[in-house]
């Protein structure tokens, strides 16, 4: 199995199924920068056949975990059909999907029956007015909560709930989110606001460090550190001392984890990005057309050339790319 230039294996693939989204969250796809009509036509996206061959090639060089992303992946037509094909690939041990949850209520059962194993739902606020504003005026928190309930009824659990915390925007939602979900078996994860993409106007002033959030939560509900489930796990884990579940913190700004990063990302049009903060991607469609063997060999060569460690360079204030691929093209 190939190692990159820093000795990191490839274990985890994030695959975007669609670049379009029904929300316009300001930190990802702000409405004033990305129009309502944004998106490729269907022919611009990888077909189901191409996706299956692509995933099989990645599995051959070490990938065992696949997360389907977007945009909003539940907008992709005939999604359960694709899930069933991917779930049948030998060697793929984990198949997950990240969604904004607004379309989940009517799809959760079919996704589970097709073989999807895990779900992550983005949830940045419980307050209905704030949630609506943070979705660009397009989302209703009641629909997301109904989607979470439907996912539980379909057999998903625990569900990961991701909240991107921004200073002066949704900090006041942290404790209400913890209070609502901490004893229900799902896992809240608070994510530092990151400089992903180019259109969100990111500023360091908008970042709320994970340590500050941990202290705030710990003062209300005492926490204890938990061991990672596996090397390279993105979130640091904490359990509630009273036994009411766990939460996590993703600290790309204050505590970069590049050294253990074993993730690759592929956009809906078939471009490989070896870092969330990459500026350019490699077109996988030509080697993909040569078949699974040739494609796997091509991937191995690309991965062996990887040397990305953007967040560590940012932390050291070292030279690094100033333009990045937009997050809605490759998922979070």
mmCIF file of C-alpha atoms in Angstrom:
data_model
loop_
_atom_site.group_PDB
_atom_site.id
_atom_site.type_symbol
_atom_site.label_atom_id
_atom_site.label_comp_id
_atom_site.label_asym_id
_atom_site.label_seq_id
_atom_site.Cartn_x
_atom_site.Cartn_y
_atom_site.Cartn_z
ATOM 1 C CA UNK A 1 0.000 0.000 0.000
ATOM 2 C CA UNK A 2 1.412 3.441 -0.927
ATOM 3 C CA UNK A 3 2.644 5.977 1.613
ATOM 4 C CA UNK A 4 2.865 9.682 0.907
ATOM 5 C CA UNK A 5 6.063 11.707 1.296
ATOM 6 C CA UNK A 6 5.393 12.102 5.025
ATOM 7 C CA UNK A 7 4.809 8.379 5.532
ATOM 8 C CA UNK A 8 1.002 8.582 5.728
ATOM 9 C CA UNK A 9 -1.137 5.782 4.283
ATOM 10 C CA UNK A 10 -4.425 6.301 2.440
ATOM 11 C CA UNK A 11 -7.321 4.924 4.464
ATOM 12 C CA UNK A 12 -10.281 7.283 4.082
ATOM 13 C CA UNK A 13 -12.025 8.617 0.958
ATOM 14 C CA UNK A 14 -14.458 11.539 0.949
ATOM 15 C CA UNK A 15 -16.425 11.394 -2.310
ATOM 16 C CA UNK A 16 -18.692 14.232 -3.439
ATOM 17 C CA UNK A 17 -21.746 13.003 -5.331
ATOM 18 C CA UNK A 18 -23.045 16.417 -6.328
ATOM 19 C CA UNK A 19 -21.738 19.974 -6.162
ATOM 20 C CA UNK A 20 -25.203 21.538 -5.791
ATOM 21 C CA UNK A 21 -26.880 22.246 -2.451
ATOM 22 C CA UNK A 22 -30.325 23.395 -1.342
ATOM 23 C CA UNK A 23 -28.776 25.511 1.445
ATOM 24 C CA UNK A 24 -26.511 28.563 1.222
ATOM 25 C CA UNK A 25 -24.544 28.422 4.471
ATOM 26 C CA UNK A 26 -22.295 31.501 4.728
ATOM 27 C CA UNK A 27 -19.136 29.586 5.730
ATOM 28 C CA UNK A 28 -19.435 27.201 2.773
ATOM 29 C CA UNK A 29 -21.670 28.399 -0.073
ATOM 30 C CA UNK A 30 -22.763 31.999 0.640
ATOM 31 C CA UNK A 31 -25.809 33.116 -1.330
ATOM 32 C CA UNK A 32 -24.213 36.375 -2.429
ATOM 33 C CA UNK A 33 -21.328 34.469 -4.052
ATOM 34 C CA UNK A 34 -23.000 31.292 -5.358
ATOM 35 C CA UNK A 35 -26.215 31.651 -7.358
ATOM 36 C CA UNK A 36 -29.322 29.507 -7.085
ATOM 37 C CA UNK A 37 -28.619 28.022 -10.514
ATOM 38 C CA UNK A 38 -25.106 26.849 -9.607
ATOM 39 C CA UNK A 39 -24.175 23.287 -10.558
ATOM 40 C CA UNK A 40 -23.007 20.932 -13.272
ATOM 41 C CA UNK A 41 -25.360 19.220 -15.640
ATOM 42 C CA UNK A 42 -25.743 15.501 -14.997
ATOM 43 C CA UNK A 43 -23.151 14.601 -17.644
ATOM 44 C CA UNK A 44 -20.520 16.622 -15.784
ATOM 45 C CA UNK A 45 -20.725 14.385 -12.734
ATOM 46 C CA UNK A 46 -19.212 10.943 -12.367
ATOM 47 C CA UNK A 47 -21.695 8.253 -13.378
ATOM 48 C CA UNK A 48 -22.583 5.387 -11.050
ATOM 49 C CA UNK A 49 -20.374 3.072 -13.102
ATOM 50 C CA UNK A 50 -17.454 5.504 -12.817
ATOM 51 C CA UNK A 51 -18.039 5.917 -9.095
ATOM 52 C CA UNK A 52 -18.038 2.167 -8.487
ATOM 53 C CA UNK A 53 -14.825 1.668 -10.457
ATOM 54 C CA UNK A 54 -13.255 4.631 -8.661
ATOM 55 C CA UNK A 55 -14.114 3.296 -5.202
ATOM 56 C CA UNK A 56 -12.874 -0.190 -6.104
ATOM 57 C CA UNK A 57 -9.585 1.349 -7.200
ATOM 58 C CA UNK A 58 -9.221 3.269 -3.957
ATOM 59 C CA UNK A 59 -9.974 0.144 -1.916
ATOM 60 C CA UNK A 60 -7.216 -1.713 -3.772
ATOM 61 C CA UNK A 61 -4.619 0.757 -2.491
ATOM 62 C CA UNK A 62 -5.768 0.838 1.117
ATOM 63 C CA UNK A 63 -9.041 2.723 1.529
ATOM 64 C CA UNK A 64 -11.441 0.997 3.927
ATOM 65 C CA UNK A 65 -13.686 3.939 4.834
ATOM 66 C CA UNK A 66 -15.873 5.872 2.392
ATOM 67 C CA UNK A 67 -17.860 8.987 3.225
ATOM 68 C CA UNK A 68 -20.316 10.336 0.643
ATOM 69 C CA UNK A 69 -20.603 14.129 0.619
ATOM 70 C CA UNK A 70 -21.659 17.088 -1.510
ATOM 71 C CA UNK A 71 -22.901 19.758 -1.887
ATOM 72 C CA UNK A 72 -25.925 17.994 -0.545
ATOM 73 C CA UNK A 73 -25.656 14.281 -1.466
ATOM 74 C CA UNK A 74 -29.359 13.608 -0.932
ATOM 75 C CA UNK A 75 -29.998 15.685 -4.061
ATOM 76 C CA UNK A 76 -28.337 12.969 -6.173
ATOM 77 C CA UNK A 77 -31.011 10.994 -8.006
ATOM 78 C CA UNK A 78 -31.349 7.236 -7.393
ATOM 79 C CA UNK A 79 -28.982 7.450 -4.432
ATOM 80 C CA UNK A 80 -30.075 4.163 -2.769
ATOM 81 C CA UNK A 81 -29.129 2.334 -5.978
ATOM 82 C CA UNK A 82 -25.601 3.722 -5.743
ATOM 83 C CA UNK A 83 -25.393 2.954 -2.015
ATOM 84 C CA UNK A 84 -26.261 -0.683 -2.678
ATOM 85 C CA UNK A 85 -23.517 -0.985 -5.303
ATOM 86 C CA UNK A 86 -20.893 0.558 -3.025
ATOM 87 C CA UNK A 87 -21.942 -1.422 0.034
ATOM 88 C CA UNK A 88 -21.221 -4.647 -1.881
ATOM 89 C CA UNK A 89 -17.543 -3.794 -2.566
ATOM 90 C CA UNK A 90 -15.237 -6.226 -0.699
ATOM 91 C CA UNK A 91 -12.801 -4.502 1.635
ATOM 92 C CA UNK A 92 -14.946 -1.424 2.179
ATOM 93 C CA UNK A 93 -15.558 -1.681 5.905
ATOM 94 C CA UNK A 94 -17.343 1.605 6.555
ATOM 95 C CA UNK A 95 -19.843 3.483 4.379
ATOM 96 C CA UNK A 96 -21.104 6.825 5.707
ATOM 97 C CA UNK A 97 -22.839 9.953 4.417
ATOM 98 C CA UNK A 98 -22.844 13.606 5.482
ATOM 99 C CA UNK A 99 -26.014 15.641 4.925
ATOM 100 C CA UNK A 100 -27.676 18.872 6.004
ATOM 101 C CA UNK A 101 -30.614 16.676 7.003
ATOM 102 C CA UNK A 102 -33.382 18.660 5.336
ATOM 103 C CA UNK A 103 -34.259 15.826 2.925
ATOM 104 C CA UNK A 104 -33.450 12.981 5.276
ATOM 105 C CA UNK A 105 -36.904 12.201 6.669
ATOM 106 C CA UNK A 106 -38.176 10.769 3.409
ATOM 107 C CA UNK A 107 -34.952 8.986 2.440
ATOM 108 C CA UNK A 108 -33.557 7.529 5.665
ATOM 109 C CA UNK A 109 -35.304 4.142 5.445
ATOM 110 C CA UNK A 110 -34.281 3.530 1.818
ATOM 111 C CA UNK A 111 -30.668 4.516 2.533
ATOM 112 C CA UNK A 112 -30.463 2.149 5.483
ATOM 113 C CA UNK A 113 -31.990 -0.731 3.534
ATOM 114 C CA UNK A 114 -29.509 -0.102 0.697
ATOM 115 C CA UNK A 115 -26.550 -0.606 3.049
ATOM 116 C CA UNK A 116 -25.569 2.831 4.341
ATOM 117 C CA UNK A 117 -24.020 2.304 7.760
ATOM 118 C CA UNK A 118 -23.509 5.734 9.308
ATOM 119 C CA UNK A 119 -24.835 9.285 9.080
ATOM 120 C CA UNK A 120 -23.461 12.700 9.947
ATOM 121 C CA UNK A 121 -25.896 15.623 10.031
ATOM 122 C CA UNK A 122 -24.820 19.271 10.010
ATOM 123 C CA UNK A 123 -26.669 21.276 12.664
ATOM 124 C CA UNK A 124 -25.356 24.748 13.467
ATOM 125 C CA UNK A 125 -28.278 26.028 15.542
ATOM 126 C CA UNK A 126 -31.481 24.965 17.277
ATOM 127 C CA UNK A 127 -33.059 28.416 17.253
ATOM 128 C CA UNK A 128 -35.386 28.398 14.199
ATOM 129 C CA UNK A 129 -34.696 31.988 13.115
ATOM 130 C CA UNK A 130 -30.937 31.654 13.465
ATOM 131 C CA UNK A 131 -30.939 28.280 11.695
ATOM 132 C CA UNK A 132 -32.906 29.794 8.815
ATOM 133 C CA UNK A 133 -30.415 32.651 8.547
ATOM 134 C CA UNK A 134 -27.400 30.320 8.700
ATOM 135 C CA UNK A 135 -28.841 28.227 5.867
ATOM 136 C CA UNK A 136 -29.143 31.294 3.670
ATOM 137 C CA UNK A 137 -32.868 31.564 4.283
ATOM 138 C CA UNK A 138 -33.520 28.104 2.856
ATOM 139 C CA UNK A 139 -33.631 25.704 5.805
ATOM 140 C CA UNK A 140 -36.003 24.882 8.645
ATOM 141 C CA UNK A 141 -34.536 23.280 11.746
ATOM 142 C CA UNK A 142 -37.768 21.334 12.293
ATOM 143 C CA UNK A 143 -37.147 19.453 9.026
ATOM 144 C CA UNK A 144 -33.624 18.530 10.120
ATOM 145 C CA UNK A 145 -34.802 17.327 13.516
ATOM 146 C CA UNK A 146 -37.514 15.267 11.799
ATOM 147 C CA UNK A 147 -34.813 13.794 9.580
ATOM 148 C CA UNK A 148 -32.742 12.808 12.608
ATOM 149 C CA UNK A 149 -35.801 11.143 14.158
ATOM 150 C CA UNK A 150 -36.497 9.273 10.904
ATOM 151 C CA UNK A 151 -32.886 8.109 10.752
ATOM 152 C CA UNK A 152 -33.160 6.706 14.273
ATOM 153 C CA UNK A 153 -36.384 4.937 13.329
ATOM 154 C CA UNK A 154 -34.624 3.448 10.291
ATOM 155 C CA UNK A 155 -31.892 1.980 12.485
ATOM 156 C CA UNK A 156 -29.112 4.564 12.263
ATOM 157 C CA UNK A 157 -27.256 5.347 15.440
ATOM 158 C CA UNK A 158 -25.350 6.887 16.949
ATOM 159 C CA UNK A 159 -25.612 9.786 14.502
ATOM 160 C CA UNK A 160 -22.852 12.383 14.448
ATOM 161 C CA UNK A 161 -24.093 15.971 14.591
ATOM 162 C CA UNK A 162 -21.618 18.562 13.322
ATOM 163 C CA UNK A 163 -21.761 22.189 14.436
ATOM 164 C CA UNK A 164 -19.390 24.811 13.003
ATOM 165 C CA UNK A 165 -19.046 27.439 15.726
ATOM 166 C CA UNK A 166 -18.392 31.058 14.765
ATOM 167 C CA UNK A 167 -17.627 33.844 17.209
ATOM 168 C CA UNK A 168 -20.557 36.226 17.540
ATOM 169 C CA UNK A 169 -22.753 34.107 15.267
ATOM 170 C CA UNK A 170 -23.884 30.889 16.934
ATOM 171 C CA UNK A 171 -21.820 30.567 20.119
ATOM 172 C CA UNK A 172 -25.024 30.819 22.145
ATOM 173 C CA UNK A 173 -26.277 27.582 20.543
ATOM 174 C CA UNK A 174 -23.526 25.378 22.002
ATOM 175 C CA UNK A 175 -25.053 24.701 25.417
ATOM 176 C CA UNK A 176 -28.614 24.244 24.083
ATOM 177 C CA UNK A 177 -27.305 21.700 21.558
ATOM 178 C CA UNK A 178 -25.443 19.805 24.254
ATOM 179 C CA UNK A 179 -28.474 19.861 26.542
ATOM 180 C CA UNK A 180 -30.757 18.497 23.832
ATOM 181 C CA UNK A 181 -28.537 15.713 22.495
ATOM 182 C CA UNK A 182 -26.078 14.661 25.176
ATOM 183 C CA UNK A 183 -28.176 11.859 26.691
ATOM 184 C CA UNK A 184 -29.760 10.547 23.509
ATOM 185 C CA UNK A 185 -26.898 8.465 22.159
ATOM 186 C CA UNK A 186 -25.888 10.761 19.295
ATOM 187 C CA UNK A 187 -22.462 12.437 19.218
ATOM 188 C CA UNK A 188 -22.188 16.209 18.909
ATOM 189 C CA UNK A 189 -18.984 17.489 17.318
ATOM 190 C CA UNK A 190 -18.022 21.146 17.509
ATOM 191 C CA UNK A 191 -15.836 22.281 14.610
ATOM 192 C CA UNK A 192 -13.571 25.307 14.558
ATOM 193 C CA UNK A 193 -14.423 27.726 11.761
ATOM 194 C CA UNK A 194 -11.845 26.991 9.036
ATOM 195 C CA UNK A 195 -10.359 28.923 6.132
ATOM 196 C CA UNK A 196 -11.698 26.479 3.557
ATOM 197 C CA UNK A 197 -12.457 27.872 0.113
ATOM 198 C CA UNK A 198 -12.212 31.487 -0.976
ATOM 199 C CA UNK A 199 -15.716 32.921 -0.809
ATOM 200 C CA UNK A 200 -16.613 32.824 2.883
ATOM 201 C CA UNK A 201 -14.604 35.846 4.052
ATOM 202 C CA UNK A 202 -12.832 33.806 6.725
ATOM 203 C CA UNK A 203 -11.061 35.652 9.512
ATOM 204 C CA UNK A 204 -9.189 34.358 12.548
ATOM 205 C CA UNK A 205 -11.450 36.614 14.621
ATOM 206 C CA UNK A 206 -14.363 34.333 13.781
ATOM 207 C CA UNK A 207 -12.733 31.252 15.314
ATOM 208 C CA UNK A 208 -13.828 29.977 18.709
ATOM 209 C CA UNK A 209 -11.022 27.671 19.943
ATOM 210 C CA UNK A 210 -12.096 24.200 20.978
ATOM 211 C CA UNK A 211 -10.505 24.682 24.391
ATOM 212 C CA UNK A 212 -12.839 27.598 25.107
ATOM 213 C CA UNK A 213 -15.843 25.472 24.156
ATOM 214 C CA UNK A 214 -14.639 22.539 26.258
ATOM 215 C CA UNK A 215 -14.229 24.820 29.266
ATOM 216 C CA UNK A 216 -17.704 26.257 28.779
ATOM 217 C CA UNK A 217 -19.344 22.839 28.491
ATOM 218 C CA UNK A 218 -17.237 21.346 31.299
ATOM 219 C CA UNK A 219 -18.413 24.090 33.668
ATOM 220 C CA UNK A 220 -22.006 22.948 33.108
ATOM 221 C CA UNK A 221 -21.537 19.209 32.540
ATOM 222 C CA UNK A 222 -18.121 17.881 33.661
ATOM 223 C CA UNK A 223 -16.154 16.106 30.921
ATOM 224 C CA UNK A 224 -13.379 13.538 30.827
ATOM 225 C CA UNK A 225 -11.036 12.814 27.935
ATOM 226 C CA UNK A 226 -11.571 9.597 25.970
ATOM 227 C CA UNK A 227 -9.094 7.651 23.855
ATOM 228 C CA UNK A 228 -9.333 7.936 20.081
ATOM 229 C CA UNK A 229 -11.216 5.154 18.327
ATOM 230 C CA UNK A 230 -8.356 4.869 15.819
ATOM 231 C CA UNK A 231 -5.166 6.664 14.835
ATOM 232 C CA UNK A 232 -5.934 9.716 12.739
ATOM 233 C CA UNK A 233 -9.434 10.267 14.110
ATOM 234 C CA UNK A 234 -10.345 13.863 13.307
ATOM 235 C CA UNK A 235 -12.231 14.718 16.490
ATOM 236 C CA UNK A 236 -10.830 14.619 20.017
ATOM 237 C CA UNK A 237 -13.336 12.719 22.162
ATOM 238 C CA UNK A 238 -14.771 13.586 25.571
ATOM 239 C CA UNK A 239 -17.312 11.761 27.698
ATOM 240 C CA UNK A 240 -19.683 13.237 30.240
ATOM 241 C CA UNK A 241 -18.677 12.290 33.771
ATOM 242 C CA UNK A 242 -22.294 11.469 34.577
ATOM 243 C CA UNK A 243 -22.286 8.854 31.798
ATOM 244 C CA UNK A 244 -24.606 10.716 29.406
ATOM 245 C CA UNK A 245 -22.746 10.016 26.164
ATOM 246 C CA UNK A 246 -19.876 11.874 24.502
ATOM 247 C CA UNK A 247 -18.989 14.896 22.401
ATOM 248 C CA UNK A 248 -16.098 15.707 20.091
ATOM 249 C CA UNK A 249 -14.034 18.705 18.996
ATOM 250 C CA UNK A 250 -12.426 19.239 15.578
ATOM 251 C CA UNK A 251 -9.577 21.693 16.050
ATOM 252 C CA UNK A 252 -7.933 22.271 12.691
ATOM 253 C CA UNK A 253 -7.043 25.867 13.593
ATOM 254 C CA UNK A 254 -5.837 25.577 17.195
ATOM 255 C CA UNK A 255 -4.471 22.002 17.116
ATOM 256 C CA UNK A 256 -3.669 20.856 13.554
ATOM 257 C CA UNK A 257 -3.707 17.112 12.927
ATOM 258 C CA UNK A 258 -1.984 16.938 9.529
ATOM 259 C CA UNK A 259 0.553 14.384 10.754
ATOM 260 C CA UNK A 260 -2.083 11.674 10.969
ATOM 261 C CA UNK A 261 -4.213 12.715 7.982
ATOM 262 C CA UNK A 262 -4.944 9.722 5.746
ATOM 263 C CA UNK A 263 -7.865 11.219 3.786
ATOM 264 C CA UNK A 264 -8.317 11.926 0.099
ATOM 265 C CA UNK A 265 -11.188 13.814 -1.486
ATOM 266 C CA UNK A 266 -12.778 13.477 -4.914
ATOM 267 C CA UNK A 267 -15.131 16.077 -6.374
ATOM 268 C CA UNK A 268 -18.354 15.256 -8.188
ATOM 269 C CA UNK A 269 -16.640 15.825 -11.549
ATOM 270 C CA UNK A 270 -13.847 13.385 -10.726
ATOM 271 C CA UNK A 271 -10.939 15.482 -9.492
ATOM 272 C CA UNK A 272 -8.688 14.233 -6.695
ATOM 273 C CA UNK A 273 -7.732 16.620 -3.894
ATOM 274 C CA UNK A 274 -5.231 15.333 -1.357
ATOM 275 C CA UNK A 275 -5.985 18.069 1.193
ATOM 276 C CA UNK A 276 -9.107 19.949 2.274
ATOM 277 C CA UNK A 277 -7.138 23.152 1.638
ATOM 278 C CA UNK A 278 -5.694 22.158 -1.752
ATOM 279 C CA UNK A 279 -5.621 24.672 -4.569
ATOM 280 C CA UNK A 280 -5.671 22.256 -7.499
ATOM 281 C CA UNK A 281 -7.000 18.770 -8.163
ATOM 282 C CA UNK A 282 -5.940 15.934 -10.461
ATOM 283 C CA UNK A 283 -8.398 14.816 -13.138
ATOM 284 C CA UNK A 284 -9.168 11.133 -12.516
ATOM 285 C CA UNK A 285 -11.463 10.553 -15.468
ATOM 286 C CA UNK A 286 -8.790 9.673 -18.078
ATOM 287 C CA UNK A 287 -7.095 6.993 -15.902
ATOM 288 C CA UNK A 288 -10.511 5.833 -14.706
ATOM 289 C CA UNK A 289 -11.429 5.009 -18.291
ATOM 290 C CA UNK A 290 -8.441 2.617 -18.487
ATOM 291 C CA UNK A 291 -9.976 0.182 -15.991
ATOM 292 C CA UNK A 292 -9.592 -0.707 -12.348
ATOM 293 C CA UNK A 293 -6.006 -2.054 -12.488
ATOM 294 C CA UNK A 294 -4.539 0.936 -14.312
ATOM 295 C CA UNK A 295 -6.582 3.320 -12.215
ATOM 296 C CA UNK A 296 -5.340 1.849 -8.928
ATOM 297 C CA UNK A 297 -1.735 2.106 -10.108
ATOM 298 C CA UNK A 298 -2.308 5.744 -11.074
ATOM 299 C CA UNK A 299 -3.789 6.519 -7.650
ATOM 300 C CA UNK A 300 -0.829 4.931 -5.910
ATOM 301 C CA UNK A 301 1.555 7.189 -7.850
ATOM 302 C CA UNK A 302 -0.473 10.306 -7.022
ATOM 303 C CA UNK A 303 -0.659 9.463 -3.330
ATOM 304 C CA UNK A 304 3.079 8.738 -3.100
ATOM 305 C CA UNK A 305 3.723 12.324 -4.277
ATOM 306 C CA UNK A 306 1.519 13.917 -1.595
ATOM 307 C CA UNK A 307 3.158 16.240 0.924
ATOM 308 C CA UNK A 308 0.217 18.338 2.142
ATOM 309 C CA UNK A 309 0.254 19.789 5.663
ATOM 310 C CA UNK A 310 -1.562 23.087 5.246
ATOM 311 C CA UNK A 311 -2.895 23.453 8.794
ATOM 312 C CA UNK A 312 0.542 22.897 10.317
ATOM 313 C CA UNK A 313 1.969 25.562 8.004
ATOM 314 C CA UNK A 314 -0.837 27.933 8.972
ATOM 315 C CA UNK A 315 -0.113 27.371 12.655
ATOM 316 C CA UNK A 316 3.569 28.131 12.070
ATOM 317 C CA UNK A 317 2.693 31.150 9.893
ATOM 318 C CA UNK A 318 4.770 29.543 7.141
ATOM 319 C CA UNK A 319 4.292 30.074 3.380
ATOM 320 C CA UNK A 320 1.290 28.148 2.057
ATOM 321 C CA UNK A 321 -1.278 28.351 -0.754
ATOM 322 C CA UNK A 322 -3.624 31.300 -0.412
ATOM 323 C CA UNK A 323 -6.351 29.922 -2.679
ATOM 324 C CA UNK A 324 -8.235 26.743 -1.887
ATOM 325 C CA UNK A 325 -10.836 24.580 -3.555
ATOM 326 C CA UNK A 326 -14.323 25.509 -2.356
ATOM 327 C CA UNK A 327 -15.654 23.271 0.403
ATOM 328 C CA UNK A 328 -18.949 22.666 -1.388
ATOM 329 C CA UNK A 329 -17.028 20.982 -4.218
ATOM 330 C CA UNK A 330 -15.330 18.380 -2.041
ATOM 331 C CA UNK A 331 -17.335 18.187 1.179
ATOM 332 C CA UNK A 332 -16.034 18.940 4.667
#
